[in-house]
Short mmCIF file of C-alpha atoms in Angstrom, two decimals:
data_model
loop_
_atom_site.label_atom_id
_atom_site.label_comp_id
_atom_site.label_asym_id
_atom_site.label_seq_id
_atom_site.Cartn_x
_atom_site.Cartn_y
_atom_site.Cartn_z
CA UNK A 1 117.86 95.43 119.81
CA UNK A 2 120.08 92.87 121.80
CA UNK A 3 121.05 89.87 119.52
CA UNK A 4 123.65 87.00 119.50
CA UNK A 5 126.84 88.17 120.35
CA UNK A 6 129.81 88.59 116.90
CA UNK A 7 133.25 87.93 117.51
CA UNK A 8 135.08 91.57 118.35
CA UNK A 9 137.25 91.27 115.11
CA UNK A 10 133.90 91.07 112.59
CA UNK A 11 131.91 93.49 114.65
CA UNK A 12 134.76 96.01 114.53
CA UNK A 13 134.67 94.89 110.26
CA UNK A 14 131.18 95.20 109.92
CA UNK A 15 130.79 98.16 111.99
CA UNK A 16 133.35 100.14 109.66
CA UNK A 17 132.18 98.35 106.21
CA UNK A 18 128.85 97.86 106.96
CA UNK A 19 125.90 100.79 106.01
CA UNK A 20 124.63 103.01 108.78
CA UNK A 21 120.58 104.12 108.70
CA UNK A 22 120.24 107.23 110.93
CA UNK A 23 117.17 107.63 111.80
CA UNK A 24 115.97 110.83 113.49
CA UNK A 25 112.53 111.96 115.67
CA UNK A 26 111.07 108.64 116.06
CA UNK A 27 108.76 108.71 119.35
CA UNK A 28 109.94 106.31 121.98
CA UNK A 29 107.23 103.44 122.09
CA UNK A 30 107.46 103.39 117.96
CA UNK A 31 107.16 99.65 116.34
CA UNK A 32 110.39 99.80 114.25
CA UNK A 33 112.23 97.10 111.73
CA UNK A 34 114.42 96.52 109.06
CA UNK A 35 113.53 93.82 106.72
CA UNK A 36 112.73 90.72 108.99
CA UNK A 37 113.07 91.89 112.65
CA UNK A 38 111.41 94.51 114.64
CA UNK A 39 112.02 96.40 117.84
CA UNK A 40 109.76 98.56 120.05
CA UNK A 41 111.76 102.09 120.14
CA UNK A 42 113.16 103.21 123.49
CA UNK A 43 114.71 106.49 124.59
CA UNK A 44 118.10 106.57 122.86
CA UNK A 45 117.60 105.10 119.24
CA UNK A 46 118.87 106.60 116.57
CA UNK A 47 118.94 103.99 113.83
CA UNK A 48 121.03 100.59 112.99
CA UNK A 49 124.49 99.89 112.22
CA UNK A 50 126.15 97.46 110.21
CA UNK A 51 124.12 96.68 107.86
CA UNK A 52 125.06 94.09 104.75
CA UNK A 53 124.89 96.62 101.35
CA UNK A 54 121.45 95.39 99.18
CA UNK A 55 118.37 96.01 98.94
CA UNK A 56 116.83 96.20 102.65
CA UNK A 57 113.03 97.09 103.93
CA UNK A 58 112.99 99.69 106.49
CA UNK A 59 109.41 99.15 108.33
CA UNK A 60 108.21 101.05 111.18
CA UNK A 61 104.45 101.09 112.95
CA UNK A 62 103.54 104.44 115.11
CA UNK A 63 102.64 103.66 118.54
CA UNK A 64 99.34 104.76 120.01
CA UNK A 65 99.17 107.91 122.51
CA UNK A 66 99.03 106.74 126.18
CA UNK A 67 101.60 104.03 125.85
CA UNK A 68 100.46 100.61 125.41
CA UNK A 69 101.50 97.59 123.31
CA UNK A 70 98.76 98.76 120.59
CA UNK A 71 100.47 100.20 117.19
CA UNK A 72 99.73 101.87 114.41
CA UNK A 73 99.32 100.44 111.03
CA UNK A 74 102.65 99.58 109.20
CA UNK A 75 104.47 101.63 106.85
CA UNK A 76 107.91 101.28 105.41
CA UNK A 77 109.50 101.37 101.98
CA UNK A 78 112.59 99.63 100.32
CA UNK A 79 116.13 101.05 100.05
CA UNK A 80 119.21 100.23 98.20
CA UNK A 81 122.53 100.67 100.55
CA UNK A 82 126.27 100.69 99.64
CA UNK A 83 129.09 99.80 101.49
CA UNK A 84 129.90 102.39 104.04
CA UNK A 85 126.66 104.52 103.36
CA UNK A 86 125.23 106.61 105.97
CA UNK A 87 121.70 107.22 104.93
CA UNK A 88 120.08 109.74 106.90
CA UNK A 89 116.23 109.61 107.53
CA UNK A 90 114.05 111.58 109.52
CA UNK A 91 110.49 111.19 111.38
CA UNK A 92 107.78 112.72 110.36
CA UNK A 93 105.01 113.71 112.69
CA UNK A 94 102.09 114.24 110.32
CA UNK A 95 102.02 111.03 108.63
CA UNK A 96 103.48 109.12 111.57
CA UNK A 97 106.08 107.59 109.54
CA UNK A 98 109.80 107.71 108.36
CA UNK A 99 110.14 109.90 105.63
CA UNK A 100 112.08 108.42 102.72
CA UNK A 101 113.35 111.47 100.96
CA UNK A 102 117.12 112.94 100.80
CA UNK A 103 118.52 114.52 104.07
CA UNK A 104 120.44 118.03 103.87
CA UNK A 105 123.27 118.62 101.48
CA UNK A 106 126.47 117.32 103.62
CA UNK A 107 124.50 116.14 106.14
CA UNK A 108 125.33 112.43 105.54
CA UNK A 109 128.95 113.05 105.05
CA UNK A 110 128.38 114.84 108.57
CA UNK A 111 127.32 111.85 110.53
CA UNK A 112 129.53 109.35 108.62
CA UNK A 113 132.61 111.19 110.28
CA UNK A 114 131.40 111.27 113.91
CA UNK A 115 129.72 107.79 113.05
CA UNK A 116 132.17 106.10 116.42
CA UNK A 117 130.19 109.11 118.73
CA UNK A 118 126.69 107.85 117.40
CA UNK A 119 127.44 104.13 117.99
CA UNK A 120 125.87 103.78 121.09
CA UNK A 121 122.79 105.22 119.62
CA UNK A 122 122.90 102.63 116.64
CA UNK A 123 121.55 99.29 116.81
CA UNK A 124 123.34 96.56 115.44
CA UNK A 125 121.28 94.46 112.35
CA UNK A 126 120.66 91.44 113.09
CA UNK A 127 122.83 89.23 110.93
CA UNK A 128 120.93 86.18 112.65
CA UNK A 129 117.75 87.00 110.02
CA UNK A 130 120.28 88.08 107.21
CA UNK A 131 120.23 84.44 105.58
CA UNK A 132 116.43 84.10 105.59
CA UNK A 133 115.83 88.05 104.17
CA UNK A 134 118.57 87.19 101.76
CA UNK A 135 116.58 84.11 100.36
CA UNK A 136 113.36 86.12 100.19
CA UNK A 137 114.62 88.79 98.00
CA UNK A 138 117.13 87.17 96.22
CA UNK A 139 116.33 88.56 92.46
CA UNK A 140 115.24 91.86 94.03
CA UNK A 141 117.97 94.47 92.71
CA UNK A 142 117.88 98.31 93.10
CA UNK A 143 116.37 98.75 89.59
CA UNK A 144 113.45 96.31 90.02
CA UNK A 145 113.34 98.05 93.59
CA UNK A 146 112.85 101.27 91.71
CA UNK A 147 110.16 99.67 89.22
CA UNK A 148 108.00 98.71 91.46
CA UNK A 149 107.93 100.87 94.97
CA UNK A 150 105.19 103.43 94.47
CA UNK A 151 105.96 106.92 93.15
CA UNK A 152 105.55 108.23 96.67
CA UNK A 153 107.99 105.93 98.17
CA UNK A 154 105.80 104.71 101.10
CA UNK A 155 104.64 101.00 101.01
CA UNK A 156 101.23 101.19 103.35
CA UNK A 157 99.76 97.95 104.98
CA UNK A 158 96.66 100.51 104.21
CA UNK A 159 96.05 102.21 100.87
CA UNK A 160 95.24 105.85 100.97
CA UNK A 161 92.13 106.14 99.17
CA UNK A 162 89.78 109.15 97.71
CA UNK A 163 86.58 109.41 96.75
CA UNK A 164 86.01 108.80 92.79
CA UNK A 165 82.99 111.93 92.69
CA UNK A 166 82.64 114.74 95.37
CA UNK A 167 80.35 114.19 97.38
CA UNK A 168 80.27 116.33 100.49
CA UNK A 169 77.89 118.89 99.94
CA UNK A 170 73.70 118.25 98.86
CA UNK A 171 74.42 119.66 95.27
CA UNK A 172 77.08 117.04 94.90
CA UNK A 173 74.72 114.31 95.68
CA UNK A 174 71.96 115.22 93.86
CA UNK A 175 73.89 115.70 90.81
CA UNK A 176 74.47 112.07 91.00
CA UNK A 177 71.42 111.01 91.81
CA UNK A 178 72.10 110.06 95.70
CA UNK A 179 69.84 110.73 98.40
CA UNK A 180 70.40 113.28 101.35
CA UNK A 181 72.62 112.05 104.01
CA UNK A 182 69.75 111.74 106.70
CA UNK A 183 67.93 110.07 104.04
CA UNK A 184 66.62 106.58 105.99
CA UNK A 185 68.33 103.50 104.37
CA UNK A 186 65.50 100.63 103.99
CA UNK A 187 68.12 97.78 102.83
CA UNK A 188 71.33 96.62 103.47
CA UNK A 189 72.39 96.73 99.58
CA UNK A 190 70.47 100.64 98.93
CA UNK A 191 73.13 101.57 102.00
CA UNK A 192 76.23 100.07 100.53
CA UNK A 193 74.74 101.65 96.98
CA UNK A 194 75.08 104.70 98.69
CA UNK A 195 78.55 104.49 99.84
CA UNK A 196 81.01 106.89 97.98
CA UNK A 197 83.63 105.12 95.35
CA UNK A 198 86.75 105.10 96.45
CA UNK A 199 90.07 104.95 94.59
CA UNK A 200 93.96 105.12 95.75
CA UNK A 201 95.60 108.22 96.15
CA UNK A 202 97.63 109.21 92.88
CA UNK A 203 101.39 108.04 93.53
CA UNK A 204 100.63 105.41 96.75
CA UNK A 205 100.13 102.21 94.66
CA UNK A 206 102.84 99.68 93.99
CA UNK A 207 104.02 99.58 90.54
CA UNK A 208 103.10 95.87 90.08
CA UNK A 209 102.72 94.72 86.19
CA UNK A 210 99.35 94.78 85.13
CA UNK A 211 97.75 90.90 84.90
CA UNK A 212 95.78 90.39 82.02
CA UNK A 213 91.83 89.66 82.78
CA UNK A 214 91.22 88.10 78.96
CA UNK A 215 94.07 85.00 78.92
CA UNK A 216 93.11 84.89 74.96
CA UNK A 217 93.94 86.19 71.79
CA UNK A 218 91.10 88.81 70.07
CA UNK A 219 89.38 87.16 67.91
CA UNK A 220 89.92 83.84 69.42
CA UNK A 221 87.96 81.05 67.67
CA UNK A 222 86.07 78.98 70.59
CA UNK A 223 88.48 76.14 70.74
CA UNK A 224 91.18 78.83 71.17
CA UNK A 225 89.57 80.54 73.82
CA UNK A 226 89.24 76.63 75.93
CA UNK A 227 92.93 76.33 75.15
CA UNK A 228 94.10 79.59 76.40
CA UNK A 229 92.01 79.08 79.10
CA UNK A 230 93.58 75.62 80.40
CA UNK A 231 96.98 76.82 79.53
CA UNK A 232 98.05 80.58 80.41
CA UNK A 233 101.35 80.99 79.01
CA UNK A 234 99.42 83.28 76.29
CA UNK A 235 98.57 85.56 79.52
CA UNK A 236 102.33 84.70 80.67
CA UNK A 237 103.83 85.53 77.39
CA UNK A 238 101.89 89.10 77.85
CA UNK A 239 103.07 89.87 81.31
CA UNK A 240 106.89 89.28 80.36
CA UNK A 241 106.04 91.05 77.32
CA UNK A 242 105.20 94.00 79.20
CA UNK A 243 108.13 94.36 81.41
CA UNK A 244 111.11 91.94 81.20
CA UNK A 245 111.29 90.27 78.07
CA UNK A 246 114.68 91.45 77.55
CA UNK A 247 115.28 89.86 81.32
CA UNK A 248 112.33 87.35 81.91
CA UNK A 249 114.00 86.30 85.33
CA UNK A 250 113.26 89.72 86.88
CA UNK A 251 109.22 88.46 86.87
CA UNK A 252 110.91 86.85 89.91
CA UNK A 253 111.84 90.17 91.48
CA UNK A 254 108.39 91.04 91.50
CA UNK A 255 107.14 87.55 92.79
CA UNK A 256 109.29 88.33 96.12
CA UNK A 257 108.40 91.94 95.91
CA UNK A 258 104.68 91.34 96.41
CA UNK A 259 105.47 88.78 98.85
CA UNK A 260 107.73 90.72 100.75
CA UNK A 261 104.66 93.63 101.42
CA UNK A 262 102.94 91.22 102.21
CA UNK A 263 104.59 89.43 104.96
CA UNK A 264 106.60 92.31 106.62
CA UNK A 265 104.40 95.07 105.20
CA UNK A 266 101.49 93.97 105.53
CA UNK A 267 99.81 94.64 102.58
CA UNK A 268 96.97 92.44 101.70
CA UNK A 269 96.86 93.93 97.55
CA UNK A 270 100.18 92.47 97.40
CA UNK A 271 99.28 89.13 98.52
CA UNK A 272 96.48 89.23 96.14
CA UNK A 273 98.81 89.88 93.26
CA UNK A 274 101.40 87.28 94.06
CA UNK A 275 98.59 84.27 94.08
CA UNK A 276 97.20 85.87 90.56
CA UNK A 277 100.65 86.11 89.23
CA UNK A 278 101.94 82.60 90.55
CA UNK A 279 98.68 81.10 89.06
CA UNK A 280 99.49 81.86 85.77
CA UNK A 281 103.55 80.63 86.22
CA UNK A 282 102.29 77.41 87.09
CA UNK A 283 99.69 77.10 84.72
CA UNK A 284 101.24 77.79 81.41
CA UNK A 285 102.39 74.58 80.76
CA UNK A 286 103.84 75.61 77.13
CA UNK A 287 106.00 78.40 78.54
CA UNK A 288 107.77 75.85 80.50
CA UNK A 289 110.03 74.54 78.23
CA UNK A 290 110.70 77.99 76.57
CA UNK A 291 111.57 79.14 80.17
CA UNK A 292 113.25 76.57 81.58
CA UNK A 293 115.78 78.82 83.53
CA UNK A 294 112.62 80.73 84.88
CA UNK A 295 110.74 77.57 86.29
CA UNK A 296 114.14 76.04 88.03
CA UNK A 297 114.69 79.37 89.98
CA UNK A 298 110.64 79.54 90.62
CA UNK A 299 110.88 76.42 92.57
CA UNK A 300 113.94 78.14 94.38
CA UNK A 301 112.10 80.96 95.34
CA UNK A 302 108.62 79.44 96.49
CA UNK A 303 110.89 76.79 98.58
CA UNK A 304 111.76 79.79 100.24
CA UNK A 305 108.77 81.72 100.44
CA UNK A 306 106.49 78.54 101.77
CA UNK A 307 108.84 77.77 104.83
CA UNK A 308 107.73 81.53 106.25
CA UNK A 309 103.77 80.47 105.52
CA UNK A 310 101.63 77.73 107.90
CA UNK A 311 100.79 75.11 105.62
CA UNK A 312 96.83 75.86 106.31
CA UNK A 313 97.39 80.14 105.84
CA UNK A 314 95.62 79.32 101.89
CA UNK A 315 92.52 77.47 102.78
CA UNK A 316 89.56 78.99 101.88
CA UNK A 317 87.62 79.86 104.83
CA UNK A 318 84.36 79.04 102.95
CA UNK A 319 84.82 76.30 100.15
CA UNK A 320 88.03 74.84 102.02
CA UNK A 321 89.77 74.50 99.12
CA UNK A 322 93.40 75.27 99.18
CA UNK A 323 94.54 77.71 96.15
CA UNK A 324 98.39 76.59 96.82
CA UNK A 325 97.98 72.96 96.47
CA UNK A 326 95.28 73.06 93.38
CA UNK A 327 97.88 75.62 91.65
CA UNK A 328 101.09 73.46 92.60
CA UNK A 329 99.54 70.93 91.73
CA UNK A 330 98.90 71.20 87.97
CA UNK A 331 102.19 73.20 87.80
CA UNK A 332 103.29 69.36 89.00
CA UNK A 333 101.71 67.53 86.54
CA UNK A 334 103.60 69.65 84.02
CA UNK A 335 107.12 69.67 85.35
CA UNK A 336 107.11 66.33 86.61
CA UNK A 337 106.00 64.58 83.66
CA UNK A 338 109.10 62.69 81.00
CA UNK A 339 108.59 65.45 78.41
CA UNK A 340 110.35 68.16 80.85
CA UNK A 341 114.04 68.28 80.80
CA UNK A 342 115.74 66.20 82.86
CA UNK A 343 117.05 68.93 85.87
CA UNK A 344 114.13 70.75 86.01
CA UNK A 345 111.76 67.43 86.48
CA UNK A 346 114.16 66.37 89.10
CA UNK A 347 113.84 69.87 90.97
CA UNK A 348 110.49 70.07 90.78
CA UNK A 349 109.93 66.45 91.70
CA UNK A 350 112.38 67.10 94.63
CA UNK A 351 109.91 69.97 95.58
CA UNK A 352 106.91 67.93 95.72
CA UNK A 353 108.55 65.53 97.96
CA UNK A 354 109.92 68.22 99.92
CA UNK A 355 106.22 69.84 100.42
CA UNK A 356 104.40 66.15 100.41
CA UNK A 357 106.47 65.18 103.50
CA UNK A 358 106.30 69.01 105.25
CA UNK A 359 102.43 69.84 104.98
CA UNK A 360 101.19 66.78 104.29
CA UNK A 361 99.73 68.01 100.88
CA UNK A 362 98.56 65.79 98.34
CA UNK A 363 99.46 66.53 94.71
CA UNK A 364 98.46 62.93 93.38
CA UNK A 365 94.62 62.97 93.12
CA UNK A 366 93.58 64.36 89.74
CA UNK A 367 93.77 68.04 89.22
CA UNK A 368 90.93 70.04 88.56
CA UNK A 369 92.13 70.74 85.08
CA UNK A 370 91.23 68.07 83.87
CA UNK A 371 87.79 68.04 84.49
CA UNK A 372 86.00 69.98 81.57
CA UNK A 373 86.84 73.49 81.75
CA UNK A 374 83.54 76.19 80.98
CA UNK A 375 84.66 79.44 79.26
CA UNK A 376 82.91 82.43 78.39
CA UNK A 377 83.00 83.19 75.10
CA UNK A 378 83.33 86.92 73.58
CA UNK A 379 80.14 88.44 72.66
CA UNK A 380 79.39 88.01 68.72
CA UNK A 381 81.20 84.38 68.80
CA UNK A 382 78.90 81.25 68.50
CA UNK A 383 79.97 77.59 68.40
CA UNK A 384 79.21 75.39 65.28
#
């Protein structure tokens, strides 16, 4: 866990200041991190030292029996520290992870005084990523934290899941209508028919908001529906709505939430719900002027978020289309355009330049908006 060297004098500060994460029972050989760097375990770790109070992500990946560069699938969770905490963790062998629940009463108040005999056992955090993690979770606090980690605690690159039905024994099966397990498939689509469905494990899911699927009104008259459909800050209006419309710039916290799980956890759901939820920020063209303090921190944050991203990692392997660059760029032809108060347009534009010159993207061919937009209309509802 060897980084750049700090001056004695803020070592010493940081070392009595800083928060301590003990961390007991990990196997030597274990992949282990704390929000963006990450360490293969050896013999005498015990956790790191001096680490900045905030929200961090504690990450670790369970190596495979035999030795080997090979690891386990990545688990980890977010924690809130305070100055001088010593938060006490321990390993635990069944699920091959670090458990995140409370230590023993005292036991914390036990290490923090013989804290100077564990120091060589403590690895130092590595204040040369602290800038970049600060950037990326920047309107994270411990209460959004809290909101959205699952009820378990664990963030897992893969979900635990369960089947929907039983289905182990031949009653179980026959009851709903499946054939016998030696039963011989004669298509690819009756085998995947026969395959059990799954769902998460109560308690493992992140607590994201819920996206709306209908992005109009009930009862929407047909020319409603095409609006509403072009322009999502109805569907925006409902996801603030849900969560934060006493606070609408914690949507933010959950923007870098999902991203974070995605890029240091792993978690491919997570990705999935930051493009969903970003597509409808840019694409609510209304909602921009009613949130202006929103959109000038949203270009903050994705300024941030796309310098940890190859400029090619949203291409569609299939149609080639890129989802960033069609989103940005009708959230573009919104913010850039006269009607948009004057600092925001100049941010934004400032962004587009900034992106234009990095990946070479080009936001000045006309968006796909404003070709004519086919909508499904609600069952019952006819046009004139």
């Amino acid at each position: 866990m060897a980084g750049p060297r700090l001056e004695p004098e803020l070592a010493r500060q940081l070392f009595f200041e800083g928060a301590a994460v003990v961390v007991l029972g990990v196997p030597e050989g274990t992949e282990f991190g704390i929000d963006y760097s990450t360490w293969a375990v050896g013999p005498r770790f015990r956790g790191v030292k001096m680490i900045p109070p905030g929200v961090h992500f504690l990450h670790c990946s369970a190596g495979r029996a035999g030795g080997g560069r090979e690891t386990g699938p990545r688990t980890g969770f977010f924690l809130s520290l305070q100055r001088r905490e010593v938060r006490v963790l321990r390993w635990d062998a069944a699920s091959e992870a670090v458990d995140p629940g409370p230590p023993a009463a005292g036991e914390a108040a036990a290490f923090r005084e013989n804290l100077r005999e564990m120091d060589r056992f403590l690895g130092p955090y590595p204040y040369e990523s602290l800038k970049k993690w600060v950037s990326l979770t920047s309107f994270i606090s411990e209460a959004a934290m809290q909101k959205l980690q699952p009820e378990s605690g664990q963030i897992c690159a893969f979900s635990e899941v369960l089947p929907v039905a039983a289905g182990r024994h031949t009653r179980d099966r026959a009851e709903q209508r499946l054939p016998p397990f030696d039963t011989e498939c004669r298509s690819y689509a009756e085998g995947m028919a026969r395959l059990p469905q799954m769902k998460p494990k109560a308690g493992t899911q992140i607590r994201f908001t819920e996206l709306p699927k209908q992005t109009y009104p009930n009862g929407a008259t047909p020319e409603e529906i095409t609006r509403h459909s072009m322009d999502l800050s109805y569907a925006l209006e409902k996801v603030i709505n849900q969560r934060y419309a006493s606070q609408p710039l914690d949507l933010l916290a959950e923007l870098q939430f999902a991203f974070v799980c995605f890029l240091i956890g792993n978690v491919y759901d997570a990705f999935e719900h930051w493009k969903r939820l970003l597509n409808i920020l840019c694409r609510s063209e209304n909602a921009i002027g009613k949130y202006q303090d929103l959109y000038i921190n949203l270009i903050s944050v994705l300024y941030h978020q796309l310098n940890e991203i190859p400029a090619d990692f949203f291409v569609d392997i299939v149609s080639q289309d890129n989802f960033l660059t069609s989103t940005l760029q009708v959230f573009f032809s919104y913010t850039c355009s006269a009607a948009v108060d004057g600092t925001l347009r100049k941010k934004a534009e400032k962004f587009k330049a900034h992106l234009t010159k990095k990946f070479k993207w080009d936001f000045e061919a006309e968006p796909d908006d404003c070709a004519p937009v086919v909508v499904e209309l609600p069952e019952g509802v006819q046009v004139d």
